[in-house]
PDB file of C-alpha atoms in Angstrom:
ATOM      1  CA  MET A   1     160.105 129.176  94.620  1.00  0.00           C
ATOM      2  CA  ALA A   2     158.582 127.804  97.847  1.00  0.00           C
ATOM      3  CA  THR A   3     161.831 126.394  99.161  1.00  0.00           C
ATOM      4  CA  ARG A   4     162.611 126.496 102.882  1.00  0.00           C
ATOM      5  CA  VAL A   5     165.824 128.418 103.311  1.00  0.00           C
ATOM      6  CA  HIS A   6     166.939 127.567 106.809  1.00  0.00           C
ATOM      7  CA  SER A   7     165.306 125.685 109.626  1.00  0.00           C
ATOM      8  CA  LEU A   8     166.275 128.387 112.129  1.00  0.00           C
ATOM      9  CA  ILE A   9     164.528 131.126 110.177  1.00  0.00           C
ATOM     10  CA  ARG A  10     160.858 131.229 111.052  1.00  0.00           C
ATOM     11  CA  MET A  11     158.879 131.526 107.823  1.00  0.00           C
ATOM     12  CA  PRO A  12     155.488 133.240 107.786  1.00  0.00           C
ATOM     13  CA  VAL A  13     152.473 130.953 107.619  1.00  0.00           C
ATOM     14  CA  ALA A  14     149.539 131.223 105.233  1.00  0.00           C
ATOM     15  CA  HIS A  15     146.281 129.581 106.183  1.00  0.00           C
ATOM     16  CA  THR A  16     144.755 127.890 103.171  1.00  0.00           C
ATOM     17  CA  ARG A  17     141.649 125.860 102.569  1.00  0.00           C
ATOM     18  CA  ARG A  18     143.379 123.457 100.162  1.00  0.00           C
ATOM     19  CA  PHE A  19     146.720 122.862 101.909  1.00  0.00           C
ATOM     20  CA  GLY A  20     146.010 123.825 105.527  1.00  0.00           C
ATOM     21  CA  ALA A  21     148.656 126.032 107.182  1.00  0.00           C
ATOM     22  CA  ILE A  22     151.706 126.368 104.931  1.00  0.00           C
ATOM     23  CA  GLU A  23     155.015 128.112 105.473  1.00  0.00           C
ATOM     24  CA  TYR A  24     156.160 130.325 102.639  1.00  0.00           C
ATOM     25  CA  ASP A  25     159.277 132.261 101.800  1.00  0.00           C
ATOM     26  CA  PRO A  26     158.365 135.983 101.734  1.00  0.00           C
ATOM     27  CA  SER A  27     161.108 136.664  99.177  1.00  0.00           C
ATOM     28  CA  SER A  28     159.398 134.333  96.692  1.00  0.00           C
ATOM     29  CA  VAL A  29     155.909 135.823  97.054  1.00  0.00           C
ATOM     30  CA  LEU A  30     154.405 137.073  93.804  1.00  0.00           C
ATOM     31  CA  THR A  31     153.005 140.596  93.986  1.00  0.00           C
ATOM     32  CA  PHE A  32     150.145 141.482  91.646  1.00  0.00           C
ATOM     33  CA  PRO A  33     150.053 145.291  92.083  1.00  0.00           C
ATOM     34  CA  SER A  34     146.477 145.498  90.791  1.00  0.00           C
ATOM     35  CA  GLY A  35     145.222 142.021  91.654  1.00  0.00           C
ATOM     36  CA  LEU A  36     143.573 139.896  88.970  1.00  0.00           C
ATOM     37  CA  PRO A  37     140.315 140.599  87.094  1.00  0.00           C
ATOM     38  CA  GLY A  38     137.526 139.583  89.476  1.00  0.00           C
ATOM     39  CA  PHE A  39     139.968 139.485  92.411  1.00  0.00           C
ATOM     40  CA  ASP A  40     141.095 143.090  92.443  1.00  0.00           C
ATOM     41  CA  GLY A  41     142.150 143.286  96.088  1.00  0.00           C
ATOM     42  CA  HIS A  42     144.229 140.110  96.018  1.00  0.00           C
ATOM     43  CA  SER A  43     147.880 140.983  95.445  1.00  0.00           C
ATOM     44  CA  LEU A  44     150.014 138.403  97.244  1.00  0.00           C
ATOM     45  CA  PHE A  45     150.343 134.813  96.071  1.00  0.00           C
ATOM     46  CA  THR A  46     152.781 132.026  96.781  1.00  0.00           C
ATOM     47  CA  VAL A  47     153.626 129.174  94.429  1.00  0.00           C
ATOM     48  CA  VAL A  48     152.793 125.738  95.820  1.00  0.00           C
ATOM     49  CA  GLU A  49     154.335 122.779  93.996  1.00  0.00           C
ATOM     50  CA  GLN A  50     153.342 119.129  94.167  1.00  0.00           C
ATOM     51  CA  PRO A  51     155.805 116.708  92.543  1.00  0.00           C
ATOM     52  CA  GLU A  52     153.134 114.634  90.819  1.00  0.00           C
ATOM     53  CA  LEU A  53     151.742 117.728  89.093  1.00  0.00           C
ATOM     54  CA  ALA A  54     155.034 119.359  88.030  1.00  0.00           C
ATOM     55  CA  PRO A  55     155.386 121.595  86.084  1.00  0.00           C
ATOM     56  CA  VAL A  56     151.797 122.526  86.923  1.00  0.00           C
ATOM     57  CA  VAL A  57     151.635 124.584  90.137  1.00  0.00           C
ATOM     58  CA  PHE A  58     149.127 126.193  92.450  1.00  0.00           C
ATOM     59  CA  LEU A  59     149.021 129.950  92.933  1.00  0.00           C
ATOM     60  CA  GLN A  60     147.744 130.299  96.488  1.00  0.00           C
ATOM     61  CA  SER A  61     146.734 133.657  97.972  1.00  0.00           C
ATOM     62  CA  VAL A  62     148.618 134.239 101.219  1.00  0.00           C
ATOM     63  CA  THR A  63     145.813 136.414 102.559  1.00  0.00           C
ATOM     64  CA  ALA A  64     142.635 134.674 101.330  1.00  0.00           C
ATOM     65  CA  PRO A  65     142.534 131.001 102.433  1.00  0.00           C
ATOM     66  CA  GLU A  66     139.960 129.985  99.814  1.00  0.00           C
ATOM     67  CA  LEU A  67     141.634 131.676  96.833  1.00  0.00           C
ATOM     68  CA  CYS A  68     143.818 129.316  94.829  1.00  0.00           C
ATOM     69  CA  PHE A  69     144.465 128.854  91.129  1.00  0.00           C
ATOM     70  CA  LEU A  70     145.956 125.989  89.169  1.00  0.00           C
ATOM     71  CA  ALA A  71     148.522 127.211  86.634  1.00  0.00           C
ATOM     72  CA  ALA A  72     150.708 125.686  83.935  1.00  0.00           C
ATOM     73  CA  PRO A  73     153.694 127.087  82.055  1.00  0.00           C
ATOM     74  CA  VAL A  74     152.357 128.563  78.819  1.00  0.00           C
ATOM     75  CA  ALA A  75     155.161 126.855  76.864  1.00  0.00           C
ATOM     76  CA  MET A  76     153.797 123.494  77.973  1.00  0.00           C
ATOM     77  CA  ILE A  77     150.478 124.320  76.311  1.00  0.00           C
ATOM     78  CA  ASP A  78     151.697 126.253  73.263  1.00  0.00           C
ATOM     79  CA  ALA A  79     155.446 126.155  72.559  1.00  0.00           C
ATOM     80  CA  HIS A  80     155.062 128.987  70.033  1.00  0.00           C
ATOM     81  CA  TYR A  81     152.987 131.357  72.179  1.00  0.00           C
ATOM     82  CA  GLU A  82     153.720 134.978  71.355  1.00  0.00           C
ATOM     83  CA  LEU A  83     153.519 137.289  74.342  1.00  0.00           C
ATOM     84  CA  ALA A  84     151.839 140.680  73.969  1.00  0.00           C
ATOM     85  CA  LEU A  85     152.272 143.138  76.846  1.00  0.00           C
ATOM     86  CA  ASN A  86     150.708 146.583  76.819  1.00  0.00           C
ATOM     87  CA  ARG A  87     152.368 149.640  78.325  1.00  0.00           C
ATOM     88  CA  GLU A  88     150.332 149.504  81.547  1.00  0.00           C
ATOM     89  CA  ASP A  89     151.329 145.908  82.213  1.00  0.00           C
ATOM     90  CA  LEU A  90     155.006 146.654  81.450  1.00  0.00           C
ATOM     91  CA  ASP A  91     154.817 149.472  84.020  1.00  0.00           C
ATOM     92  CA  ARG A  92     153.156 147.242  86.624  1.00  0.00           C
ATOM     93  CA  LEU A  93     155.914 144.675  86.100  1.00  0.00           C
ATOM     94  CA  ASP A  94     158.556 147.414  86.245  1.00  0.00           C
ATOM     95  CA  LEU A  95     159.936 146.253  82.889  1.00  0.00           C
ATOM     96  CA  ASP A  96     161.747 148.434  80.371  1.00  0.00           C
ATOM     97  CA  PRO A  97     159.200 149.329  77.651  1.00  0.00           C
ATOM     98  CA  ALA A  98     162.031 149.765  75.164  1.00  0.00           C
ATOM     99  CA  ARG A  99     162.807 146.057  74.937  1.00  0.00           C
ATOM    100  CA  SER A 100     160.765 142.869  74.769  1.00  0.00           C
ATOM    101  CA  PRO A 101     161.140 140.704  77.889  1.00  0.00           C
ATOM    102  CA  VAL A 102     162.544 137.241  77.172  1.00  0.00           C
ATOM    103  CA  PRO A 103     160.365 134.375  78.473  1.00  0.00           C
ATOM    104  CA  GLY A 104     162.382 132.147  80.807  1.00  0.00           C
ATOM    105  CA  VAL A 105     164.992 134.870  81.424  1.00  0.00           C
ATOM    106  CA  ASP A 106     163.095 138.051  82.292  1.00  0.00           C
ATOM    107  CA  VAL A 107     159.587 136.719  82.681  1.00  0.00           C
ATOM    108  CA  LEU A 108     157.773 133.495  83.418  1.00  0.00           C
ATOM    109  CA  LEU A 109     154.449 132.896  81.692  1.00  0.00           C
ATOM    110  CA  LEU A 110     151.766 130.854  83.417  1.00  0.00           C
ATOM    111  CA  ALA A 111     148.277 130.058  82.150  1.00  0.00           C
ATOM    112  CA  LEU A 112     145.496 129.754  84.723  1.00  0.00           C
ATOM    113  CA  LEU A 113     143.690 126.441  84.330  1.00  0.00           C
ATOM    114  CA  CYS A 114     140.043 125.588  84.812  1.00  0.00           C
ATOM    115  CA  ALA A 115     139.755 121.979  85.982  1.00  0.00           C
ATOM    116  CA  PRO A 116     136.102 120.956  86.326  1.00  0.00           C
ATOM    117  CA  GLU A 117     135.087 117.483  87.508  1.00  0.00           C
ATOM    118  CA  ASN A 118     133.080 116.904  84.358  1.00  0.00           C
ATOM    119  CA  GLY A 119     134.365 118.630  81.298  1.00  0.00           C
ATOM    120  CA  PRO A 120     137.643 119.372  79.643  1.00  0.00           C
ATOM    121  CA  LEU A 121     140.668 120.958  81.299  1.00  0.00           C
ATOM    122  CA  THR A 122     141.183 124.396  79.764  1.00  0.00           C
ATOM    123  CA  ALA A 123     143.833 127.109  79.958  1.00  0.00           C
ATOM    124  CA  ASN A 124     143.340 130.860  79.704  1.00  0.00           C
ATOM    125  CA  LEU A 125     145.760 131.897  76.946  1.00  0.00           C
ATOM    126  CA  LEU A 126     143.888 135.165  76.399  1.00  0.00           C
ATOM    127  CA  ALA A 127     145.242 136.384  79.732  1.00  0.00           C
ATOM    128  CA  PRO A 128     148.481 134.708  80.827  1.00  0.00           C
ATOM    129  CA  VAL A 129     149.995 135.487  84.210  1.00  0.00           C
ATOM    130  CA  VAL A 130     153.329 137.195  83.538  1.00  0.00           C
ATOM    131  CA  ILE A 131     155.889 137.144  86.356  1.00  0.00           C
ATOM    132  CA  ASN A 132     158.964 139.378  86.320  1.00  0.00           C
ATOM    133  CA  LEU A 133     161.651 136.912  87.437  1.00  0.00           C
ATOM    134  CA  HIS A 134     163.906 139.730  88.665  1.00  0.00           C
ATOM    135  CA  ASN A 135     161.485 141.271  91.190  1.00  0.00           C
ATOM    136  CA  HIS A 136     158.551 138.773  91.409  1.00  0.00           C
ATOM    137  CA  ARG A 137     156.012 141.374  90.363  1.00  0.00           C
ATOM    138  CA  ALA A 138     153.201 139.825  88.374  1.00  0.00           C
ATOM    139  CA  VAL A 139     150.212 140.758  86.224  1.00  0.00           C
ATOM    140  CA  GLN A 140     147.489 138.886  84.440  1.00  0.00           C
ATOM    141  CA  ALA A 141     148.150 140.360  81.026  1.00  0.00           C
ATOM    142  CA  VAL A 142     144.816 140.462  79.204  1.00  0.00           C
ATOM    143  CA  ARG A 143     145.302 140.617  75.438  1.00  0.00           C
ATOM    144  CA  SER A 144     143.044 142.862  73.412  1.00  0.00           C
ATOM    145  CA  ASP A 145     143.340 140.770  70.254  1.00  0.00           C
ATOM    146  CA  LEU A 146     141.418 137.555  69.681  1.00  0.00           C
ATOM    147  CA  ARG A 147     144.457 135.485  68.840  1.00  0.00           C
ATOM    148  CA  TYR A 148     144.234 133.120  71.813  1.00  0.00           C
ATOM    149  CA  SER A 149     141.275 131.624  73.648  1.00  0.00           C
ATOM    150  CA  HIS A 150     140.331 132.111  77.300  1.00  0.00           C
ATOM    151  CA  GLN A 151     139.258 128.454  77.228  1.00  0.00           C
ATOM    152  CA  HIS A 152     142.051 126.747  75.312  1.00  0.00           C
ATOM    153  CA  PRO A 153     141.453 122.981  75.622  1.00  0.00           C
ATOM    154  CA  ILE A 154     144.276 120.854  77.025  1.00  0.00           C
ATOM    155  CA  PRO A 155     144.112 117.349  75.570  1.00  0.00           C
ATOM    156  CA  SER A 156     144.526 114.592  78.119  1.00  0.00           C
ATOM    157  CA  THR A 157     147.130 112.100  76.930  1.00  0.00           C
ATOM    158  CA  ALA A 158     145.821 109.660  79.524  1.00  0.00           C
ATOM    159  CA  GLU A 159     142.573 109.237  77.619  1.00  0.00           C
ATOM    160  CA  PRO A 160     142.262 105.922  75.817  1.00  0.00           C
ATOM    161  CA  VAL A 161     143.295 106.218  72.192  1.00  0.00           C
ATOM    162  CA  CYS A 162     141.184 104.406  69.603  1.00  0.00           C
ATOM    163  CA  SER A 163     143.276 102.496  67.124  1.00  0.00           C
TER     164      SER A 163
ATOM    165  CA  MET B   1     123.911 142.023  64.732  1.00  0.00           C
ATOM    166  CA  LEU B   2     122.650 145.569  64.267  1.00  0.00           C
ATOM    167  CA  VAL B   3     125.102 147.611  62.203  1.00  0.00           C
ATOM    168  CA  ILE B   4     125.072 151.414  62.385  1.00  0.00           C
ATOM    169  CA  ARG B   5     127.411 153.796  60.565  1.00  0.00           C
ATOM    170  CA  ARG B   6     128.499 156.826  62.605  1.00  0.00           C
ATOM    171  CA  ARG B   7     131.108 159.556  62.187  1.00  0.00           C
ATOM    172  CA  PRO B   8     133.252 161.175  64.902  1.00  0.00           C
ATOM    173  CA  GLY B   9     131.048 163.476  66.992  1.00  0.00           C
ATOM    174  CA  GLU B  10     127.945 161.368  66.382  1.00  0.00           C
ATOM    175  CA  THR B  11     126.207 159.390  69.123  1.00  0.00           C
ATOM    176  CA  LEU B  12     123.932 156.429  69.554  1.00  0.00           C
ATOM    177  CA  VAL B  13     121.701 155.518  72.476  1.00  0.00           C
ATOM    178  CA  ILE B  14     121.226 152.068  74.042  1.00  0.00           C
ATOM    179  CA  GLY B  15     118.056 151.722  76.154  1.00  0.00           C
ATOM    180  CA  GLU B  16     117.025 154.807  78.138  1.00  0.00           C
ATOM    181  CA  ASN B  17     120.280 155.648  79.884  1.00  0.00           C
ATOM    182  CA  VAL B  18     123.321 154.647  77.869  1.00  0.00           C
ATOM    183  CA  GLU B  19     124.951 156.872  75.240  1.00  0.00           C
ATOM    184  CA  VAL B  20     127.913 155.922  73.097  1.00  0.00           C
ATOM    185  CA  GLU B  21     129.719 158.718  71.255  1.00  0.00           C
ATOM    186  CA  VAL B  22     132.333 158.234  68.565  1.00  0.00           C
ATOM    187  CA  LEU B  23     135.109 160.606  69.632  1.00  0.00           C
ATOM    188  CA  ASP B  24     137.721 159.744  67.065  1.00  0.00           C
ATOM    189  CA  ALA B  25     138.353 157.186  64.350  1.00  0.00           C
ATOM    190  CA  THR B  26     141.458 156.152  62.451  1.00  0.00           C
ATOM    191  CA  PRO B  27     141.843 153.260  59.998  1.00  0.00           C
ATOM    192  CA  SER B  28     143.047 151.035  62.863  1.00  0.00           C
ATOM    193  CA  GLN B  29     141.262 152.334  65.978  1.00  0.00           C
ATOM    194  CA  VAL B  30     138.020 153.877  67.167  1.00  0.00           C
ATOM    195  CA  LYS B  31     137.832 156.020  70.312  1.00  0.00           C
ATOM    196  CA  LEU B  32     134.468 155.830  72.066  1.00  0.00           C
ATOM    197  CA  GLY B  33     132.989 157.872  74.897  1.00  0.00           C
ATOM    198  CA  ILE B  34     130.322 156.157  77.001  1.00  0.00           C
ATOM    199  CA  ARG B  35     127.772 157.830  79.274  1.00  0.00           C
ATOM    200  CA  ALA B  36     125.998 155.330  81.503  1.00  0.00           C
ATOM    201  CA  PRO B  37     124.541 155.176  85.031  1.00  0.00           C
ATOM    202  CA  LYS B  38     126.904 153.857  87.708  1.00  0.00           C
ATOM    203  CA  SER B  39     124.778 150.688  87.929  1.00  0.00           C
ATOM    204  CA  VAL B  40     125.733 149.757  84.352  1.00  0.00           C
ATOM    205  CA  ALA B  41     129.136 148.097  84.215  1.00  0.00           C
ATOM    206  CA  VAL B  42     131.174 149.087  81.171  1.00  0.00           C
ATOM    207  CA  VAL B  43     134.199 146.903  80.629  1.00  0.00           C
ATOM    208  CA  ARG B  44     136.322 145.692  77.719  1.00  0.00           C
ATOM    209  CA  LYS B  45     135.099 142.294  76.520  1.00  0.00           C
ATOM    210  CA  GLU B  46     138.434 140.532  77.085  1.00  0.00           C
ATOM    211  CA  ILE B  47     138.504 141.741  80.717  1.00  0.00           C
ATOM    212  CA  HIS B  48     134.938 140.515  81.175  1.00  0.00           C
ATOM    213  CA  LEU B  49     135.839 137.082  79.736  1.00  0.00           C
ATOM    214  CA  THR B  50     138.944 136.862  81.920  1.00  0.00           C
ATOM    215  CA  ARG B  51     137.063 137.867  85.070  1.00  0.00           C
ATOM    216  CA  ASP B  52     134.425 135.172  84.502  1.00  0.00           C
ATOM    217  CA  GLN B  53     137.118 132.635  83.624  1.00  0.00           C
ATOM    218  CA  ASN B  54     139.032 133.533  86.807  1.00  0.00           C
ATOM    219  CA  PHE B  55     135.884 132.915  88.871  1.00  0.00           C
ATOM    220  CA  ALA B  56     135.516 129.507  87.194  1.00  0.00           C
ATOM    221  CA  SER B  57     139.229 128.692  87.629  1.00  0.00           C
ATOM    222  CA  ALA B  58     139.179 129.561  91.345  1.00  0.00           C
ATOM    223  CA  ARG B  59     136.016 127.470  91.812  1.00  0.00           C
ATOM    224  CA  GLU B  60     136.937 124.470  89.657  1.00  0.00           C
ATOM    225  CA  ILE B  61     140.003 122.544  90.802  1.00  0.00           C
ATOM    226  CA  SER B  62     138.384 119.134  91.070  1.00  0.00           C
ATOM    227  CA  HIS B  63     140.037 116.012  92.463  1.00  0.00           C
ATOM    228  CA  GLY B  64     139.130 114.073  89.321  1.00  0.00           C
ATOM    229  CA  ALA B  65     140.700 116.646  87.027  1.00  0.00           C
ATOM    230  CA  LEU B  66     143.878 116.759  89.164  1.00  0.00           C
ATOM    231  CA  ALA B  67     144.162 112.964  89.027  1.00  0.00           C
ATOM    232  CA  ARG B  68     143.703 112.968  85.235  1.00  0.00           C
ATOM    233  CA  LEU B  69     146.227 115.791  84.898  1.00  0.00           C
ATOM    234  CA  SER B  70     148.772 113.943  87.046  1.00  0.00           C
ATOM    235  CA  ASP B  71     148.336 110.829  84.872  1.00  0.00           C
ATOM    236  CA  SER B  72     148.773 112.751  81.636  1.00  0.00           C
ATOM    237  CA  LEU B  73     151.874 114.552  82.965  1.00  0.00           C
ATOM    238  CA  LYS B  74     153.617 111.212  83.495  1.00  0.00           C
ATOM    239  CA  ASN B  75     153.838 110.934  79.727  1.00  0.00           C
ATOM    240  CA  ARG B  76     155.319 114.385  79.267  1.00  0.00           C
ATOM    241  CA  PRO B  77     158.910 115.013  78.207  1.00  0.00           C
ATOM    242  CA  ASP B  78     161.243 115.808  81.131  1.00  0.00           C
ATOM    243  CA  SER B  79     162.029 119.268  79.796  1.00  0.00           C
ATOM    244  CA  PHE B  80     158.846 120.572  81.416  1.00  0.00           C
ATOM    245  CA  LYS B  81     159.287 118.958  84.811  1.00  0.00           C
ATOM    246  CA  ASN B  82     161.017 121.945  86.369  1.00  0.00           C
ATOM    247  CA  LEU B  83     160.013 125.578  86.338  1.00  0.00           C
ATOM    248  CA  PRO B  84     162.716 128.190  85.942  1.00  0.00           C
ATOM    249  CA  ARG B  85     163.521 129.904  89.237  1.00  0.00           C
TER     250      ARG B  85
END
C-alpha cells in the first residue's frame, strides 16, 4: 500500500519516531472514522512494510509521530478465524449489512501485536482491525463474545525445539 | 462472585453512587441502565480489554521481539509473504 507512484508527484511526509520522516501515498491511507479504543482521536494511519517482517506490517499514525502498531494478517495466526462485525462497525466501514464481507476480497483483517522485550509475542484476536479494501476505511472491530483472546500467543518457530 | 437475582424494573446499588437497573431481559440478552457519577467510567469489558491491550501494543514493539519475529518468519510458507492490495 505504501508504494511510491511517480517520482514527479510530491508525496506528503509523516514525521515518525520509529522511521523518521516518511513519504506516504494519501490514497493508501487507512481512515479509522472513530479511532481505536484508547486512541479515539487518531484516525489516519499508513502501512509501513519491511521486507524482513513481511507479511507483518506497521500501522503508523500520520499525525502522531509516536503512535505505531505492529500488525499481522489474522489468517497467518488463525487460518480458520471467523469474523464477527456488528452493525455499527459495518456502517463505519460503509459495508452492505445485507451480506457478509469476504476476507481478502472486501476486507483485510489484521491483528495488532504486542511485542515485549521479555515475554511472549501476542495478537489481539478479540479486536481485529478490519480494513475495507474498496475505500480504505478501517475499524478495530471489538467482539462481544469470548471466542478469541485479546492476548493470543504466537509461538516462535525460531525457538530451539527439544527432541 | 456475588450472585443476585433481579427482575426487570428492579435495581441494585454498588457503593454510594452507582445504580444498576434491569430494564429488560430476554432468554438471550439483558438490558441494563446504569446511573453513575461522571468520574466513574462505565465501559463494556471487551472495550476495556482492547483499550489496555492497545496501550501495551503501542508501547511494546521491542527490538528483541522484532528480531525473533523476523527469524521465525523465515520459516513461514511463502503464501503469507505478500498482503493483498
